[in-house]
PDB file of C-alpha atoms in Angstrom:
ATOM      1  CA  MET A 298     -71.298  88.816  -7.593  1.00  0.00           C
ATOM      2  CA  LYS A 299     -68.550  86.937  -9.473  1.00  0.00           C
ATOM      3  CA  THR A 300     -65.549  85.793  -7.401  1.00  0.00           C
ATOM      4  CA  SER A 301     -62.181  87.636  -8.057  1.00  0.00           C
ATOM      5  CA  LEU A 302     -58.778  86.766  -7.135  1.00  0.00           C
ATOM      6  CA  LEU A 303     -56.626  89.538  -5.981  1.00  0.00           C
ATOM      7  CA  TYR A 304     -52.773  89.239  -5.418  1.00  0.00           C
ATOM      8  CA  ALA A 305     -50.644  90.503  -2.585  1.00  0.00           C
ATOM      9  CA  LYS A 306     -47.296  89.634  -1.701  1.00  0.00           C
ATOM     10  CA  MET A 307     -47.436  86.431  -3.940  1.00  0.00           C
ATOM     11  CA  GLU A 308     -50.469  85.209  -2.222  1.00  0.00           C
ATOM     12  CA  THR A 309     -53.864  85.004  -3.666  1.00  0.00           C
ATOM     13  CA  VAL A 310     -57.026  86.186  -1.761  1.00  0.00           C
ATOM     14  CA  GLN A 311     -60.462  85.320  -2.679  1.00  0.00           C
ATOM     15  CA  VAL A 312     -63.058  88.059  -2.561  1.00  0.00           C
ATOM     16  CA  ASN A 313     -66.486  86.763  -2.344  1.00  0.00           C
ATOM     17  CA  ASN A 314     -68.562  89.794  -1.955  1.00  0.00           C
ATOM     18  CA  TYR A 315     -68.524  93.559  -1.782  1.00  0.00           C
ATOM     19  CA  GLU A 316     -67.590  93.882   1.879  1.00  0.00           C
ATOM     20  CA  ASP A 317     -64.590  91.622   1.393  1.00  0.00           C
ATOM     21  CA  LEU A 318     -63.643  93.905  -1.576  1.00  0.00           C
ATOM     22  CA  GLU A 319     -63.894  96.964   0.501  1.00  0.00           C
ATOM     23  CA  PHE A 320     -61.902  95.367   3.097  1.00  0.00           C
ATOM     24  CA  ARG A 321     -59.326  94.141   0.857  1.00  0.00           C
ATOM     25  CA  ILE A 322     -59.031  97.456  -0.823  1.00  0.00           C
ATOM     26  CA  LEU A 323     -58.300  99.207   3.047  1.00  0.00           C
ATOM     27  CA  GLN A 324     -55.712  96.399   3.608  1.00  0.00           C
ATOM     28  CA  LEU A 325     -53.838  97.195   0.203  1.00  0.00           C
ATOM     29  CA  LYS A 326     -54.062 100.868   0.861  1.00  0.00           C
ATOM     30  CA  ASP A 327     -52.508 100.455   4.376  1.00  0.00           C
ATOM     31  CA  ASP A 328     -50.029  98.275   2.868  1.00  0.00           C
ATOM     32  CA  LYS A 329     -49.373 100.727   0.362  1.00  0.00           C
ATOM     33  CA  LEU A 330     -49.036 103.445   3.031  1.00  0.00           C
ATOM     34  CA  ASN A 331     -46.373 101.336   5.074  1.00  0.00           C
ATOM     35  CA  GLN A 332     -44.392 100.540   2.138  1.00  0.00           C
ATOM     36  CA  GLU A 333     -44.049 104.144   1.124  1.00  0.00           C
ATOM     37  CA  GLU A 334     -42.894 104.947   4.685  1.00  0.00           C
ATOM     38  CA  GLU A 335     -40.340 102.230   4.511  1.00  0.00           C
ATOM     39  CA  LEU A 336     -39.098 103.604   1.017  1.00  0.00           C
ATOM     40  CA  LYS A 337     -39.035 106.972   2.325  1.00  0.00           C
ATOM     41  CA  TYR A 338     -37.055 105.715   5.320  1.00  0.00           C
ATOM     42  CA  ALA A 339     -34.751 103.551   3.021  1.00  0.00           C
ATOM     43  CA  PHE A 340     -34.108 106.408   0.824  1.00  0.00           C
ATOM     44  CA  ASN A 341     -33.360 109.073   3.591  1.00  0.00           C
ATOM     45  CA  GLU A 342     -30.732 106.447   4.994  1.00  0.00           C
ATOM     46  CA  LEU A 343     -29.250 106.328   1.652  1.00  0.00           C
ATOM     47  CA  ALA A 344     -29.063 110.078   0.970  1.00  0.00           C
ATOM     48  CA  ASP A 345     -27.653 110.398   4.724  1.00  0.00           C
ATOM     49  CA  SER A 346     -24.893 107.725   3.944  1.00  0.00           C
ATOM     50  CA  PHE A 347     -23.620 110.240   1.043  1.00  0.00           C
ATOM     51  CA  ASN A 348     -23.741 113.215   3.095  1.00  0.00           C
ATOM     52  CA  PRO A 349     -20.031 114.466   3.699  1.00  0.00           C
ATOM     53  CA  ILE A 350     -20.862 116.092   7.072  1.00  0.00           C
ATOM     54  CA  LEU A 351     -22.343 112.930   8.549  1.00  0.00           C
ATOM     55  CA  LEU A 352     -19.657 110.712   7.187  1.00  0.00           C
ATOM     56  CA  LEU A 353     -16.956 112.978   9.019  1.00  0.00           C
ATOM     57  CA  GLU A 354     -19.227 112.860  12.207  1.00  0.00           C
ATOM     58  CA  LYS A 355     -19.255 109.198  12.240  1.00  0.00           C
ATOM     59  CA  SER A 356     -15.678 108.769  11.372  1.00  0.00           C
ATOM     60  CA  ILE A 357     -14.908 111.364  14.125  1.00  0.00           C
ATOM     61  CA  PHE A 358     -17.103 109.558  16.539  1.00  0.00           C
ATOM     62  CA  LYS A 359     -15.291 106.147  15.918  1.00  0.00           C
ATOM     63  CA  VAL A 360     -12.032 107.773  16.408  1.00  0.00           C
ATOM     64  CA  ALA A 361     -13.042 109.406  19.514  1.00  0.00           C
ATOM     65  CA  LYS A 362     -13.748 105.973  21.029  1.00  0.00           C
ATOM     66  CA  GLN A 363     -10.268 105.113  20.968  1.00  0.00           C
ATOM     67  CA  LYS A 364      -8.437 107.075  23.672  1.00  0.00           C
ATOM     68  CA  GLU A 365      -4.956 106.858  22.251  1.00  0.00           C
ATOM     69  CA  MET A 366      -6.052 108.070  18.865  1.00  0.00           C
ATOM     70  CA  LEU A 367      -8.042 110.926  20.574  1.00  0.00           C
ATOM     71  CA  PHE A 368      -4.866 111.894  22.340  1.00  0.00           C
ATOM     72  CA  GLU A 369      -3.026 111.920  19.009  1.00  0.00           C
ATOM     73  CA  VAL A 370      -5.617 114.015  17.347  1.00  0.00           C
ATOM     74  CA  GLY A 371      -5.662 116.477  20.135  1.00  0.00           C
ATOM     75  CA  LYS A 372      -1.755 116.766  20.034  1.00  0.00           C
ATOM     76  CA  VAL A 373      -1.971 117.391  16.203  1.00  0.00           C
ATOM     77  CA  GLY A 374      -4.568 119.821  16.817  1.00  0.00           C
ATOM     78  CA  LEU A 375      -2.376 121.722  19.331  1.00  0.00           C
ATOM     79  CA  ILE A 376       0.693 121.812  17.008  1.00  0.00           C
ATOM     80  CA  VAL A 377      -1.559 122.951  14.098  1.00  0.00           C
ATOM     81  CA  GLY A 378      -3.339 125.761  15.997  1.00  0.00           C
ATOM     82  CA  SER A 379      -0.080 126.883  17.731  1.00  0.00           C
ATOM     83  CA  ASN A 380       1.687 126.953  14.168  1.00  0.00           C
ATOM     84  CA  PHE A 381      -1.252 129.252  12.877  1.00  0.00           C
ATOM     85  CA  LEU A 382      -1.064 131.471  15.670  1.00  0.00           C
ATOM     86  CA  LEU A 383       2.674 131.747  15.331  1.00  0.00           C
ATOM     87  CA  ASP A 384       2.396 132.325  11.526  1.00  0.00           C
ATOM     88  CA  LYS A 385       0.170 135.226  12.225  1.00  0.00           C
ATOM     89  CA  ILE A 386       2.031 136.841  15.033  1.00  0.00           C
ATOM     90  CA  LEU A 387       5.405 136.493  13.626  1.00  0.00           C
ATOM     91  CA  GLY A 388       4.279 137.437  10.094  1.00  0.00           C
ATOM     92  CA  ARG A 389       5.598 134.264   8.305  1.00  0.00           C
ATOM     93  CA  SER A 390       4.539 135.476   4.862  1.00  0.00           C
ATOM     94  CA  ARG A 391       5.722 139.029   5.134  1.00  0.00           C
ATOM     95  CA  SER A 392       9.614 138.639   4.998  1.00  0.00           C
ATOM     96  CA  ILE A 393      12.487 136.276   5.176  1.00  0.00           C
ATOM     97  CA  LYS A 394      13.166 137.283   8.782  1.00  0.00           C
ATOM     98  CA  GLY A 395       9.529 136.534   9.658  1.00  0.00           C
ATOM     99  CA  PHE A 396       9.677 133.284   8.000  1.00  0.00           C
ATOM    100  CA  LEU A 397      12.788 131.978   9.576  1.00  0.00           C
ATOM    101  CA  SER A 398      11.700 133.286  13.096  1.00  0.00           C
ATOM    102  CA  SER A 399       8.356 131.535  12.628  1.00  0.00           C
ATOM    103  CA  VAL A 400       9.955 128.368  11.683  1.00  0.00           C
ATOM    104  CA  PHE A 401      12.411 128.443  14.579  1.00  0.00           C
ATOM    105  CA  VAL A 402       9.499 129.011  17.154  1.00  0.00           C
ATOM    106  CA  GLU A 403       7.330 126.674  15.534  1.00  0.00           C
ATOM    107  CA  SER A 404       9.803 123.706  16.079  1.00  0.00           C
ATOM    108  CA  ILE A 405      10.320 124.811  19.759  1.00  0.00           C
ATOM    109  CA  ALA A 406       6.528 124.938  20.331  1.00  0.00           C
ATOM    110  CA  ALA A 407       6.140 121.625  18.553  1.00  0.00           C
ATOM    111  CA  THR A 408       8.843 120.155  20.936  1.00  0.00           C
ATOM    112  CA  LEU A 409       7.268 121.662  23.988  1.00  0.00           C
ATOM    113  CA  ILE A 410       3.639 120.621  23.046  1.00  0.00           C
ATOM    114  CA  GLU A 411       5.022 117.021  22.233  1.00  0.00           C
ATOM    115  CA  LYS A 412       6.641 116.818  25.548  1.00  0.00           C
ATOM    116  CA  ASN A 413       3.775 118.355  27.661  1.00  0.00           C
ATOM    117  CA  ALA A 414       0.648 117.095  25.473  1.00  0.00           C
ATOM    118  CA  SER A 415      -1.051 115.210  28.071  1.00  0.00           C
ATOM    119  CA  ARG A 416      -0.981 118.042  30.573  1.00  0.00           C
ATOM    120  CA  ILE A 417      -1.975 120.783  27.885  1.00  0.00           C
ATOM    121  CA  LEU A 418      -4.953 118.550  26.759  1.00  0.00           C
ATOM    122  CA  SER A 419      -5.987 117.738  30.370  1.00  0.00           C
ATOM    123  CA  GLY A 420      -5.917 121.510  31.266  1.00  0.00           C
ATOM    124  CA  ILE A 421      -7.993 122.357  28.171  1.00  0.00           C
ATOM    125  CA  GLY A 422     -10.583 119.608  29.092  1.00  0.00           C
ATOM    126  CA  ASN A 423     -10.650 120.724  32.690  1.00  0.00           C
ATOM    127  CA  ARG A 424     -11.354 124.314  31.532  1.00  0.00           C
ATOM    128  CA  ILE A 425     -13.971 123.251  29.284  1.00  0.00           C
ATOM    129  CA  TYR A 426     -15.614 120.796  31.749  1.00  0.00           C
ATOM    130  CA  ASN A 427     -15.426 123.733  34.523  1.00  0.00           C
ATOM    131  CA  HIS A 428     -17.005 126.373  31.993  1.00  0.00           C
ATOM    132  CA  THR A 429     -20.030 123.968  30.894  1.00  0.00           C
ATOM    133  CA  SER A 430     -20.636 122.877  34.669  1.00  0.00           C
ATOM    134  CA  THR A 431     -20.935 126.307  35.661  1.00  0.00           C
ATOM    135  CA  GLU A 432     -23.666 127.422  33.049  1.00  0.00           C
TER     136      GLU A 432
END
């Protein structure tokens, strides 16, 4: 049988007989499968890096590591939530009187939340922790 040279990863492999050829074919098939798996993994990572939900989760996780930033985000969440509820209760979009009363009450609520944010957030955290620990 004629000696042939096969190229794999920039190296030459000499095949002297049929058994060597079969073995080399199996090696190349295995290499091909490994490279396909690596390519699938790399492609999935690339696709995930463009996923807006995962980007948001990663950025929130980074922010959550910083205690003071987490506290500020919680405070802003409280203010936005209270403003939303007050808008719905007082009817901000229904009339001038509703709008003015809503703005007045929202400013008072924002001040109260600003002054007592740590107590409010720790109370909410305790409620959540107690609720999940009893289940």
